Structures are given as C-alpha cells and as structure tokens.
Amino acid sequence: EVQLVESGGGLVQPGGSLRLSCAASGFTFSSYEMNWVRQAPGKGLEWVSYISSSGSTIYYADSVKGRFTISRDNAKNSLYLQMNSLRAEDTAVYYCAREDLLRCFDYWGQGTLVTVSS
Amino acid sequence: SYELTQPPSVSVSPGQTARITCSGDALPKQYAYWYQQKPGQAPVLVIYKDSERPSGIPERFSGSSSGTTVTLTISGVQAEDEADYYCQSADSSGTTYVFGTGTKVTVL
C-alpha cells in the first residue's frame, strides 16, 4: 500500500525557517517524481515545487522561488522541503504528492500544517 | 502567471448531472486532471489525461476537452459527491503546474 507521511509542520515566526519531511513507503520511491502542494486555510490548492526521480530537475512556483528548497534522499525514501524567510502567506497545510507517469498526482499524504505568525 | 478558471460553485439535485468547467490557454497543449477534495481530507484523483478514469472511481465521473476548456461531468449525482473539485494542468512549457480555482459542488 502506497503511503506518504508528512512531518515537520508547526508554528514559526515570520522570517523563520522550517524543514518538512515526507516519508514514503509501499512503492519504489526512487522511480517517481515528487511534488509539494499547499492549501491555505479555507483556500484552494497551490502547487509549490517538483523534483525529478533522481533529483536532477527541480521546479518552483514563483511564490516560493528563492526561499524554499526541495530535495530528496532516495536511500531513505524521503522527500524534503526546506522553507526559509517564511511569511504569513505561507501559512497552509503542506501535502507531498507522488507524480505518476501520466503527470498527475496519484497519491497524497495527509498533510502537515505550517503556521507563520508572531 | 498561468491560471485555470473554474466556477466557484455548482448546485445539483440528487440524480441530476453536474458539469464543472475549467478554462486555460494552454489546455489544448497540456492534459488536464481532476481532483475531488472533501473537508479535512487530502485530494483524490478522479480523472486523468482529460478523460481517463482511475480504477476505483465510479463510472458516473467523466471528463472531456474542447479547445481551451475541459469539463468534469458527474452523472446521476449522489450525496457523497458533495465536495470541492479542482482541475490541474501545466503551463505550455511544462515546468509549472497549476491548479484551478476550485468548484464547490453542493447536492441539494
């Protein structure tokens, strides 16, 4: 059974940093591209970042470019999102999502809440 | 930046048909995908590659595409279909993914 479990969310002050993790199981993690998607309270879904299966190709949404860094450790079946210079508008539930060969997000984690507030 | 536009809400009686549109300039070049999200839950893929249905998704869910608009159709709507629905695609370069603005389906 495919499982994605996010962790690392919490309350952080504006300008602070946080590192999210996503532990994957039930599939060959190193064969799949992965993404982070977020959802602000009461708002819609927003794609955040993409990383290829090897980690060699990375994309970011303009809203996080230069502040967030996506990475992965295929030996540990884990995906990460390093978030720096956090702003109030980064407050959201952050989901990791597996991208299948058809370029869609076929499995999602349960999400981890990040709150940026003083 | 690239945007996908959906109607904010659609209301439908049980057993009737709900249609949700999603418009975007790059849709003729990029596939669209549809997700269902119920309160407090992660999204679930219901349509991929414009019109394909994943295993386990009821046949009442279908998708279509015409020019810059894709449509999710729910035939014979059931109470359990009440949820938010999002389309998703990529920009013309394929390096930026985007979700639609979301549509709340209310079953009357």
XYZ file of C-alpha atoms in Angstrom:
226
model
C 0.000 0.000 0.000
C 1.351 3.385 -1.004
C 1.827 5.687 1.981
C 3.111 9.236 2.215
C 3.503 10.701 5.698
C 4.441 14.345 6.155
C 6.010 15.766 9.294
C 7.792 18.871 10.495
C 4.971 21.386 10.475
C 4.317 23.793 13.322
C 4.234 27.409 14.436
C 7.077 29.641 13.266
C 7.634 33.385 13.388
C 7.787 35.496 10.234
C 11.278 35.338 8.772
C 11.907 31.968 10.343
C 12.687 28.579 8.842
C 11.158 25.137 8.877
C 12.006 21.814 7.238
C 9.228 19.498 6.166
C 9.742 15.790 5.561
C 7.695 13.214 3.700
C 8.313 9.526 4.377
C 7.313 7.269 1.504
C 6.543 3.553 1.590
C 4.780 0.899 -0.447
C 6.403 1.769 -3.775
C 9.826 2.219 -5.365
C 10.406 5.817 -4.275
C 13.470 6.326 -6.478
C 11.387 5.713 -9.612
C 8.895 8.511 -9.056
C 8.837 12.269 -9.384
C 7.504 14.043 -6.320
C 5.823 17.349 -5.554
C 4.800 19.602 -2.695
C 1.344 21.181 -2.818
C -0.093 23.530 -0.212
C -3.517 24.767 0.814
C -4.040 27.899 2.882
C -6.916 27.726 5.385
C -10.217 27.889 3.516
C -8.455 28.364 0.177
C -7.664 26.313 -2.889
C -4.747 24.086 -3.788
C -1.432 25.667 -4.815
C 1.434 23.735 -6.391
C 4.724 24.561 -4.656
C 7.586 22.507 -6.083
C 8.592 19.498 -8.208
C 11.615 17.211 -8.116
C 12.524 14.509 -10.615
C 13.156 10.924 -9.564
C 16.932 11.415 -9.482
C 16.738 14.921 -8.037
C 18.464 16.431 -11.044
C 15.499 18.531 -12.198
C 13.661 20.904 -9.873
C 10.915 23.467 -10.413
C 9.332 26.015 -8.073
C 6.266 28.198 -8.049
C 7.142 31.884 -8.353
C 5.670 32.494 -4.885
C 8.385 30.403 -3.189
C 11.320 30.665 -5.592
C 14.499 31.715 -3.783
C 13.048 30.897 -0.343
C 12.136 27.203 -0.489
C 14.366 24.260 -1.450
C 13.067 20.834 -2.397
C 15.294 17.773 -2.053
C 15.096 14.021 -1.701
C 17.065 11.112 -0.290
C 16.232 8.002 -2.295
C 18.202 5.809 0.095
C 15.903 6.931 2.911
C 12.709 7.044 0.792
C 12.222 10.621 1.880
C 11.253 13.961 0.365
C 12.051 17.298 1.985
C 11.075 20.952 1.762
C 13.370 23.494 3.389
C 11.418 26.700 3.920
C 13.295 29.916 4.727
C 12.220 33.556 5.108
C 8.719 32.423 5.923
C 5.832 34.849 5.549
C 2.302 34.919 6.907
C 1.026 33.984 3.448
C 2.973 30.708 3.625
C 0.543 29.512 6.315
C -1.033 26.376 4.892
C -1.366 22.624 5.029
C 1.532 21.222 3.030
C 0.980 17.960 1.156
C 3.552 15.776 -0.526
C 2.200 14.120 -3.643
C 3.534 11.377 -5.898
C 3.549 12.165 -9.597
C 2.912 9.193 -11.814
C 3.983 8.613 -15.421
C 0.839 10.355 -16.613
C 1.972 13.640 -14.954
C -0.779 13.662 -12.345
C -0.690 13.429 -8.563
C -1.943 9.938 -7.902
C -1.151 9.643 -4.183
C -1.148 12.315 -1.490
C -0.091 12.422 2.133
C -2.421 13.594 4.892
C -0.660 16.964 5.089
C 1.205 18.908 7.763
C 0.130 22.351 8.958
C 2.576 25.249 8.872
C 1.535 28.413 10.689
C 3.596 31.572 10.270
C 2.673 34.052 12.961
C 4.229 36.198 15.653
C 1.336 33.727 -14.420
C -0.761 30.931 -15.891
C -4.263 30.458 -14.477
C -7.039 27.899 -14.706
C -10.522 29.304 -14.144
C -13.418 27.362 -12.638
C -16.887 28.447 -11.475
C -16.930 28.931 -7.686
C -19.946 26.743 -7.133
C -22.347 24.312 -8.751
C -25.572 23.118 -7.177
C -27.376 19.993 -8.302
C -30.211 17.760 -7.115
C -29.554 14.068 -6.442
C -29.708 12.019 -9.614
C -29.102 15.013 -11.858
C -25.955 15.886 -13.807
C -23.285 18.294 -12.605
C -20.875 19.874 -15.063
C -17.779 21.761 -13.957
C -15.700 23.693 -16.473
C -12.040 24.656 -16.342
C -10.564 27.169 -18.774
C -6.926 27.856 -19.576
C -4.929 28.969 -22.585
C -2.526 26.008 -22.507
C -5.186 23.309 -22.229
C -5.028 22.486 -25.954
C -1.353 21.543 -25.401
C -1.399 20.065 -21.899
C -3.534 17.344 -20.346
C -5.917 18.209 -17.546
C -6.565 16.277 -14.375
C -9.398 16.497 -11.852
C -9.302 16.031 -8.083
C -12.079 15.669 -5.510
C -11.462 17.002 -2.019
C -13.778 16.507 0.933
C -13.433 18.572 4.138
C -10.383 17.668 6.185
C -9.139 15.172 3.614
C -6.409 15.084 1.006
C -7.425 15.418 -2.653
C -8.270 12.296 -4.647
C -7.627 11.945 -8.385
C -10.885 11.303 -10.269
C -9.906 11.994 -13.904
C -6.509 11.963 -15.660
C -5.401 12.828 -19.200
C -8.589 14.859 -19.795
C -10.987 11.917 -19.815
C -9.493 8.778 -18.289
C -10.868 7.409 -15.046
C -8.561 5.774 -12.449
C -9.516 2.374 -11.143
C -11.920 2.600 -8.249
C -13.542 5.836 -9.423
C -17.259 5.407 -10.196
C -18.342 5.463 -13.843
C -20.542 8.480 -13.173
C -17.384 10.610 -13.267
C -16.268 11.541 -16.784
C -14.116 14.182 -18.435
C -13.969 15.893 -21.799
C -11.929 18.524 -23.574
C -12.665 21.127 -26.228
C -10.163 23.809 -27.118
C -9.209 25.864 -24.072
C -11.882 24.297 -21.844
C -12.065 20.956 -20.092
C -15.176 19.686 -18.341
C -15.782 17.292 -15.470
C -19.223 15.695 -15.607
C -20.836 13.856 -12.723
C -23.870 11.929 -13.969
C -26.501 10.784 -11.505
C -25.023 12.834 -8.669
C -25.109 11.251 -5.229
C -24.945 12.916 -1.831
C -21.414 11.563 -1.344
C -20.239 13.588 -4.356
C -20.612 16.825 -2.420
C -17.054 18.160 -2.309
C -14.622 20.661 -3.767
C -13.295 19.828 -7.224
C -10.054 21.129 -8.721
C -8.681 20.880 -12.221
C -4.903 20.754 -12.642
C -2.586 21.099 -15.582
C 0.749 22.598 -16.598
C 1.776 25.719 -18.413
C 2.849 25.470 -22.046
C 6.492 24.850 -21.070
C 5.536 22.013 -18.728
C 7.715 23.415 -15.932
C 4.971 24.948 -13.833
C 1.972 23.078 -12.538
C -1.222 24.919 -11.740
C -4.490 24.115 -10.038
C -7.794 25.625 -10.959
C -9.583 27.982 -8.600
C -11.816 25.184 -7.351
C -15.548 24.480 -7.547
C -17.750 23.591 -4.613
C -20.391 21.063 -5.618
C -23.465 21.172 -3.421
C -26.021 18.368 -3.586
C -29.399 19.888 -2.784
